[in-house]
Coordinates of C-alpha atoms in Angstrom, one line a residue:
M646 CA 70.7 187.3 -49.6
T647 CA 68.6 186.6 -46.5
S648 CA 66.3 189.3 -45.0
T649 CA 68.2 192.2 -43.5
L650 CA 68.0 192.8 -39.8
D651 CA 66.8 196.3 -39.0
F652 CA 69.0 197.9 -36.3
T653 CA 66.5 200.7 -35.5
N654 CA 65.6 200.6 -31.7
Q655 CA 67.7 197.4 -31.2
R656 CA 69.6 197.2 -28.0
I657 CA 73.1 195.9 -28.9
L658 CA 75.9 194.7 -26.7
V659 CA 79.4 194.8 -28.2
T660 CA 81.9 193.1 -25.9
G661 CA 85.4 194.5 -26.5
G662 CA 83.5 197.5 -27.9
A663 CA 86.1 200.0 -26.5
G664 CA 88.9 198.1 -28.2
F665 CA 90.7 198.5 -31.6
L666 CA 88.1 196.6 -33.6
G667 CA 85.2 197.3 -31.3
R668 CA 85.3 201.1 -31.8
Q669 CA 85.1 200.6 -35.6
V670 CA 82.2 198.1 -35.2
V671 CA 80.3 200.6 -33.1
D672 CA 80.8 203.2 -35.8
Q673 CA 79.7 200.8 -38.6
L674 CA 76.6 199.8 -36.5
C675 CA 75.6 203.5 -36.3
K676 CA 76.2 203.9 -40.1
A677 CA 73.9 201.0 -40.6
G678 CA 71.1 202.6 -38.6
A679 CA 71.8 201.6 -34.9
D680 CA 71.2 204.2 -32.2
R681 CA 74.5 204.9 -30.4
D682 CA 72.6 205.4 -27.2
K683 CA 71.3 201.8 -27.4
I684 CA 74.8 200.3 -27.9
T685 CA 76.5 199.0 -24.7
T686 CA 80.3 198.5 -24.6
P687 CA 81.3 197.2 -21.2
R688 CA 84.9 197.6 -20.1
S689 CA 86.7 194.5 -18.7
K690 CA 87.5 196.2 -15.5
D691 CA 83.8 196.7 -14.8
C692 CA 82.5 193.5 -16.4
D693 CA 84.7 190.3 -16.1
L694 CA 83.1 188.0 -18.7
R695 CA 84.9 185.0 -17.1
Q696 CA 82.3 185.3 -14.3
M697 CA 78.8 184.0 -15.2
E698 CA 77.1 186.8 -13.2
S699 CA 78.9 189.4 -15.3
C700 CA 77.7 187.7 -18.5
Q701 CA 74.1 187.6 -17.2
R702 CA 74.2 191.3 -16.3
A703 CA 75.8 192.2 -19.7
V704 CA 73.2 190.4 -21.8
D705 CA 70.1 191.4 -19.8
Q706 CA 67.6 193.3 -22.0
Q707 CA 69.8 193.1 -25.1
D708 CA 68.5 192.2 -28.5
I709 CA 71.8 191.6 -30.3
V710 CA 75.2 190.5 -28.9
I711 CA 78.4 191.0 -30.9
H712 CA 81.2 189.2 -29.0
L713 CA 84.6 190.7 -29.9
A714 CA 86.3 190.6 -26.4
A715 CA 89.3 188.3 -26.3
H716 CA 92.5 187.8 -24.4
V717 CA 94.8 187.9 -27.4
G718 CA 98.3 188.8 -28.6
G719 CA 101.1 187.9 -30.9
I720 CA 103.3 184.8 -31.0
G721 CA 105.3 186.0 -27.9
L722 CA 102.2 186.1 -25.7
N723 CA 100.9 182.8 -27.1
R724 CA 104.2 181.1 -26.0
E725 CA 104.2 182.9 -22.6
K726 CA 100.6 182.4 -21.5
P727 CA 98.9 179.5 -23.3
A728 CA 96.9 178.5 -20.2
E729 CA 95.5 181.9 -19.6
L730 CA 94.6 182.3 -23.3
F731 CA 92.8 179.0 -23.4
Y732 CA 90.9 179.5 -20.1
D733 CA 90.0 183.2 -20.5
N734 CA 88.7 182.9 -24.1
L735 CA 86.8 179.7 -23.5
M736 CA 85.1 181.0 -20.3
M737 CA 84.2 184.4 -21.7
G738 CA 82.7 183.0 -24.8
T739 CA 80.9 179.9 -23.6
Q740 CA 79.2 181.6 -20.6
L741 CA 78.2 184.7 -22.7
I742 CA 76.6 182.4 -25.3
H743 CA 74.7 180.5 -22.7
A744 CA 73.6 183.7 -20.8
A745 CA 72.5 185.2 -24.1
Y746 CA 70.4 182.2 -25.0
E747 CA 68.8 182.2 -21.5
A748 CA 68.1 185.9 -21.8
G749 CA 66.3 185.5 -25.1
V750 CA 68.8 187.5 -27.2
K751 CA 67.7 187.5 -30.8
K752 CA 71.1 187.4 -32.5
F753 CA 74.5 186.4 -31.3
V754 CA 77.6 187.2 -33.4
C755 CA 80.8 185.5 -32.4
V756 CA 84.0 186.7 -33.9
G757 CA 86.5 183.8 -34.0
T758 CA 90.1 183.7 -35.1
I759 CA 92.2 182.6 -38.0
C760 CA 94.4 180.8 -35.4
A761 CA 91.6 178.1 -35.3
Y762 CA 92.6 176.8 -38.7
P763 CA 94.9 173.7 -38.9
K764 CA 98.6 174.3 -39.2
F765 CA 98.7 172.8 -42.6
T766 CA 95.6 173.8 -44.6
P767 CA 95.3 174.1 -48.3
V768 CA 95.7 177.7 -49.4
P769 CA 93.4 179.7 -49.6
F770 CA 91.8 178.4 -46.4
K771 CA 88.2 177.3 -47.0
E772 CA 85.8 177.2 -44.0
D773 CA 85.1 173.5 -44.7
D774 CA 88.8 172.8 -43.8
L775 CA 88.5 174.1 -40.3
W776 CA 88.5 170.7 -38.7
N777 CA 91.1 169.0 -40.9
G778 CA 94.0 169.0 -38.4
Y779 CA 95.5 170.6 -35.3
P780 CA 96.3 174.3 -35.2
E781 CA 99.8 175.7 -35.3
E782 CA 101.2 174.8 -31.9
T783 CA 102.1 178.3 -30.6
N784 CA 98.5 179.6 -31.0
A785 CA 96.6 176.3 -30.6
P786 CA 95.3 177.0 -27.0
Y787 CA 93.8 180.3 -28.1
G788 CA 92.6 179.0 -31.5
I789 CA 90.9 175.9 -30.0
A790 CA 89.2 177.9 -27.2
K791 CA 87.7 180.2 -29.8
K792 CA 86.8 177.3 -32.2
A793 CA 84.9 175.5 -29.3
L794 CA 82.5 178.5 -29.4
L795 CA 81.6 177.6 -33.0
V796 CA 80.6 174.1 -31.9
Q797 CA 78.5 175.6 -29.1
L798 CA 76.7 178.0 -31.4
Q799 CA 75.9 175.2 -33.8
A800 CA 74.7 173.0 -31.0
Y801 CA 72.5 175.8 -29.6
R802 CA 71.1 176.4 -33.0
Q803 CA 70.3 172.7 -33.5
Q804 CA 68.7 172.2 -30.1
Y805 CA 67.2 175.6 -29.2
G806 CA 66.9 177.4 -32.6
F807 CA 69.3 180.0 -31.2
D808 CA 70.5 182.4 -34.0
G809 CA 74.2 182.5 -33.5
I810 CA 76.7 183.1 -36.3
Y811 CA 80.5 182.7 -36.4
L812 CA 82.8 185.0 -38.4
L813 CA 86.5 184.4 -38.9
P814 CA 88.4 187.6 -39.7
V815 CA 92.0 187.3 -40.9
N816 CA 94.8 189.2 -39.1
L817 CA 93.6 192.8 -38.5
Y818 CA 95.6 196.0 -38.7
G819 CA 94.9 199.8 -38.8
P820 CA 95.1 203.0 -36.8
E821 CA 94.7 202.6 -33.0
D822 CA 96.1 199.0 -33.2
N823 CA 98.0 197.6 -30.2
F824 CA 101.6 198.7 -30.5
D825 CA 102.8 197.2 -27.2
P826 CA 105.9 195.2 -28.1
R827 CA 105.1 192.5 -25.6
S828 CA 101.7 191.6 -27.1
S829 CA 101.3 193.3 -30.5
H830 CA 100.8 191.5 -33.8
V831 CA 103.2 191.6 -36.7
I832 CA 102.3 194.9 -38.5
P833 CA 102.2 197.2 -35.4
A834 CA 105.3 195.4 -34.0
L835 CA 107.3 196.0 -37.3
I836 CA 106.1 199.7 -37.6
R837 CA 107.2 200.4 -34.0
K838 CA 110.5 198.6 -34.6
V839 CA 111.3 200.7 -37.7
H840 CA 110.2 203.9 -36.0
E841 CA 112.3 203.4 -32.9
A842 CA 115.3 202.4 -35.1
Q843 CA 114.9 205.7 -36.9
Q844 CA 114.6 207.6 -33.6
R845 CA 117.9 206.1 -32.4
G846 CA 119.7 206.2 -35.7
D847 CA 120.1 202.4 -35.9
K848 CA 121.3 201.0 -39.2
Q849 CA 119.6 197.6 -38.7
I850 CA 116.5 196.0 -37.2
P851 CA 116.0 192.4 -35.9
V852 CA 112.9 190.5 -37.1
W853 CA 111.7 187.1 -35.8
G854 CA 111.9 184.1 -38.1
D855 CA 113.3 183.8 -41.6
G856 CA 110.7 186.0 -43.5
S857 CA 109.2 183.0 -45.4
P858 CA 105.8 182.7 -43.8
T859 CA 102.9 184.5 -45.7
R860 CA 100.1 186.4 -44.1
E861 CA 96.9 188.1 -45.1
F862 CA 95.8 191.3 -43.4
L863 CA 92.4 193.0 -43.2
Y864 CA 92.0 196.7 -42.5
S865 CA 90.0 197.3 -39.3
T866 CA 87.2 199.4 -40.9
D867 CA 86.8 196.6 -43.5
A868 CA 86.6 194.0 -40.8
A869 CA 84.0 196.0 -38.9
R870 CA 81.9 196.5 -42.0
G871 CA 82.0 192.8 -42.6
I872 CA 81.0 192.0 -39.1
V873 CA 78.0 194.4 -39.3
M874 CA 77.0 193.1 -42.7
G875 CA 77.1 189.5 -41.3
T876 CA 75.1 190.6 -38.3
Q877 CA 72.4 192.1 -40.5
S878 CA 72.2 189.5 -43.3
Y879 CA 73.6 186.1 -42.2
S880 CA 71.8 183.5 -40.1
K881 CA 73.4 180.1 -40.8
A882 CA 75.4 177.6 -38.9
E883 CA 78.4 177.5 -41.1
P884 CA 81.4 179.8 -40.2
V885 CA 82.3 182.6 -42.6
N886 CA 85.8 183.9 -43.4
L887 CA 86.4 187.7 -43.6
G888 CA 89.5 188.7 -45.5
T889 CA 90.9 190.1 -48.7
G890 CA 92.4 187.1 -50.4
Y891 CA 95.7 189.0 -50.7
E892 CA 98.7 187.0 -49.4
I893 CA 102.1 188.6 -48.6
A894 CA 105.4 187.1 -47.3
I895 CA 106.7 188.6 -44.0
K896 CA 109.9 189.4 -45.9
D897 CA 108.0 191.5 -48.5
L898 CA 105.9 193.0 -45.7
I899 CA 108.9 194.4 -43.8
E900 CA 110.4 195.6 -47.0
L901 CA 107.2 197.5 -47.8
I902 CA 107.0 199.0 -44.3
C903 CA 110.7 200.1 -44.6
R904 CA 109.9 201.7 -48.0
L905 CA 106.8 203.5 -46.8
M906 CA 108.7 204.7 -43.6
E907 CA 111.9 205.6 -45.6
F908 CA 114.1 203.3 -43.6
D909 CA 117.0 202.0 -45.6
G910 CA 118.8 200.0 -42.9
E911 CA 119.5 196.2 -42.8
I912 CA 117.0 193.6 -41.7
V913 CA 118.6 190.9 -39.5
W914 CA 116.5 187.7 -39.4
E915 CA 116.4 186.0 -36.0
T916 CA 116.1 182.4 -37.4
D917 CA 116.2 180.9 -33.8
K918 CA 112.8 182.5 -33.2
P919 CA 109.6 180.8 -34.4
N920 CA 108.0 181.5 -37.8
G921 CA 104.4 180.6 -36.8
Q922 CA 102.1 179.2 -39.4
P923 CA 103.8 178.7 -42.8
R924 CA 101.0 180.3 -44.9
R925 CA 97.8 182.2 -44.3
C926 CA 95.4 183.3 -46.9
L927 CA 91.6 183.0 -46.9
D928 CA 89.0 181.9 -49.4
T929 CA 86.6 184.9 -49.1
E930 CA 83.9 183.6 -51.5
R931 CA 81.3 182.6 -48.8
A932 CA 81.2 186.1 -47.3
K933 CA 80.7 187.6 -50.8
Q934 CA 77.9 185.1 -51.7
A935 CA 76.2 185.1 -48.3
F936 CA 76.1 188.8 -47.5
G937 CA 78.0 190.7 -50.2
F938 CA 81.1 191.5 -48.3
V939 CA 84.2 192.5 -50.2
A940 CA 87.2 194.3 -48.6
Q941 CA 87.6 197.9 -50.0
V942 CA 90.9 199.3 -48.5
G943 CA 94.0 198.5 -50.5
F944 CA 97.0 197.1 -48.5
E945 CA 99.4 199.9 -49.2
E946 CA 96.8 202.6 -48.4
G947 CA 95.9 200.8 -45.2
L948 CA 99.6 200.5 -44.2
K949 CA 100.1 204.2 -44.9
N950 CA 97.2 205.2 -42.7
T951 CA 98.5 203.0 -39.9
I952 CA 102.0 204.3 -40.1
D953 CA 100.7 207.9 -40.1
W954 CA 98.6 207.3 -37.1
Y955 CA 101.4 205.7 -35.2
R956 CA 103.9 208.5 -35.9
Q957 CA 101.3 211.0 -34.6
H958 CA 100.7 209.1 -31.5
A959 CA 104.1 207.4 -30.8
A960 CA 105.0 209.9 -28.0

């Protein structure tokens, strides 16, 4: 373990801090000793990080920057807006890193994406395999824009001694997730689909693909805890996966969601729609060795919490 960063009296910028993951990160920072009054969480409407001046204003006087803000969505958005996803994520990240370096920020934490991994990667994904091929086509523009920030942080560390780290959380889920059908990821999309089918009395639900791809999911509070632990105790150039190491096929996932939501209708596979990456599961050993992170929330427990939250807030 490296020395632990003391959050007392540190001014911390959390981009995307008002979002689904961001709110959890702020909570975990406070649990780890940060002062909530010294945490800044700018909203995109007031602070457009695609503009250099906004980045410079945002990092001014900050000690630590945790960059969570992203233009992101599921496979549908990836197909619809690849150019925006590439440009927005690259510009936000690369300018923020440069502005933070120029402003003398002590620690920069960049949260990357699992979409950065090559389409065909030995499972479980090891961080050392990140550059062994091109990402899955539908999410490559987003994945490559985010992966470029890893290169930038490594270059700034090498040339300037800038302490920037890069964390790779697997697909997140949990209460307060994005349930908008146009841009949501798989778990909220499926929960909403089942709920609405139940409301209408439908006896079947359509699901994209053929159910064969596998995914790994990390509960949002676990992800936030991992990010804060990394911020405190990790200061190396190599990227670090954050995950659970638990892999589930989409077919098994939808069956589990139907069981937990007591929906006994038929699942209709839309095999003309894309599957996305064939398999996704992370090797989580580096996070465990480097800063002691191990996920705590079991998958079924996390799903139940997410379903309960959605049912309370669906209206």
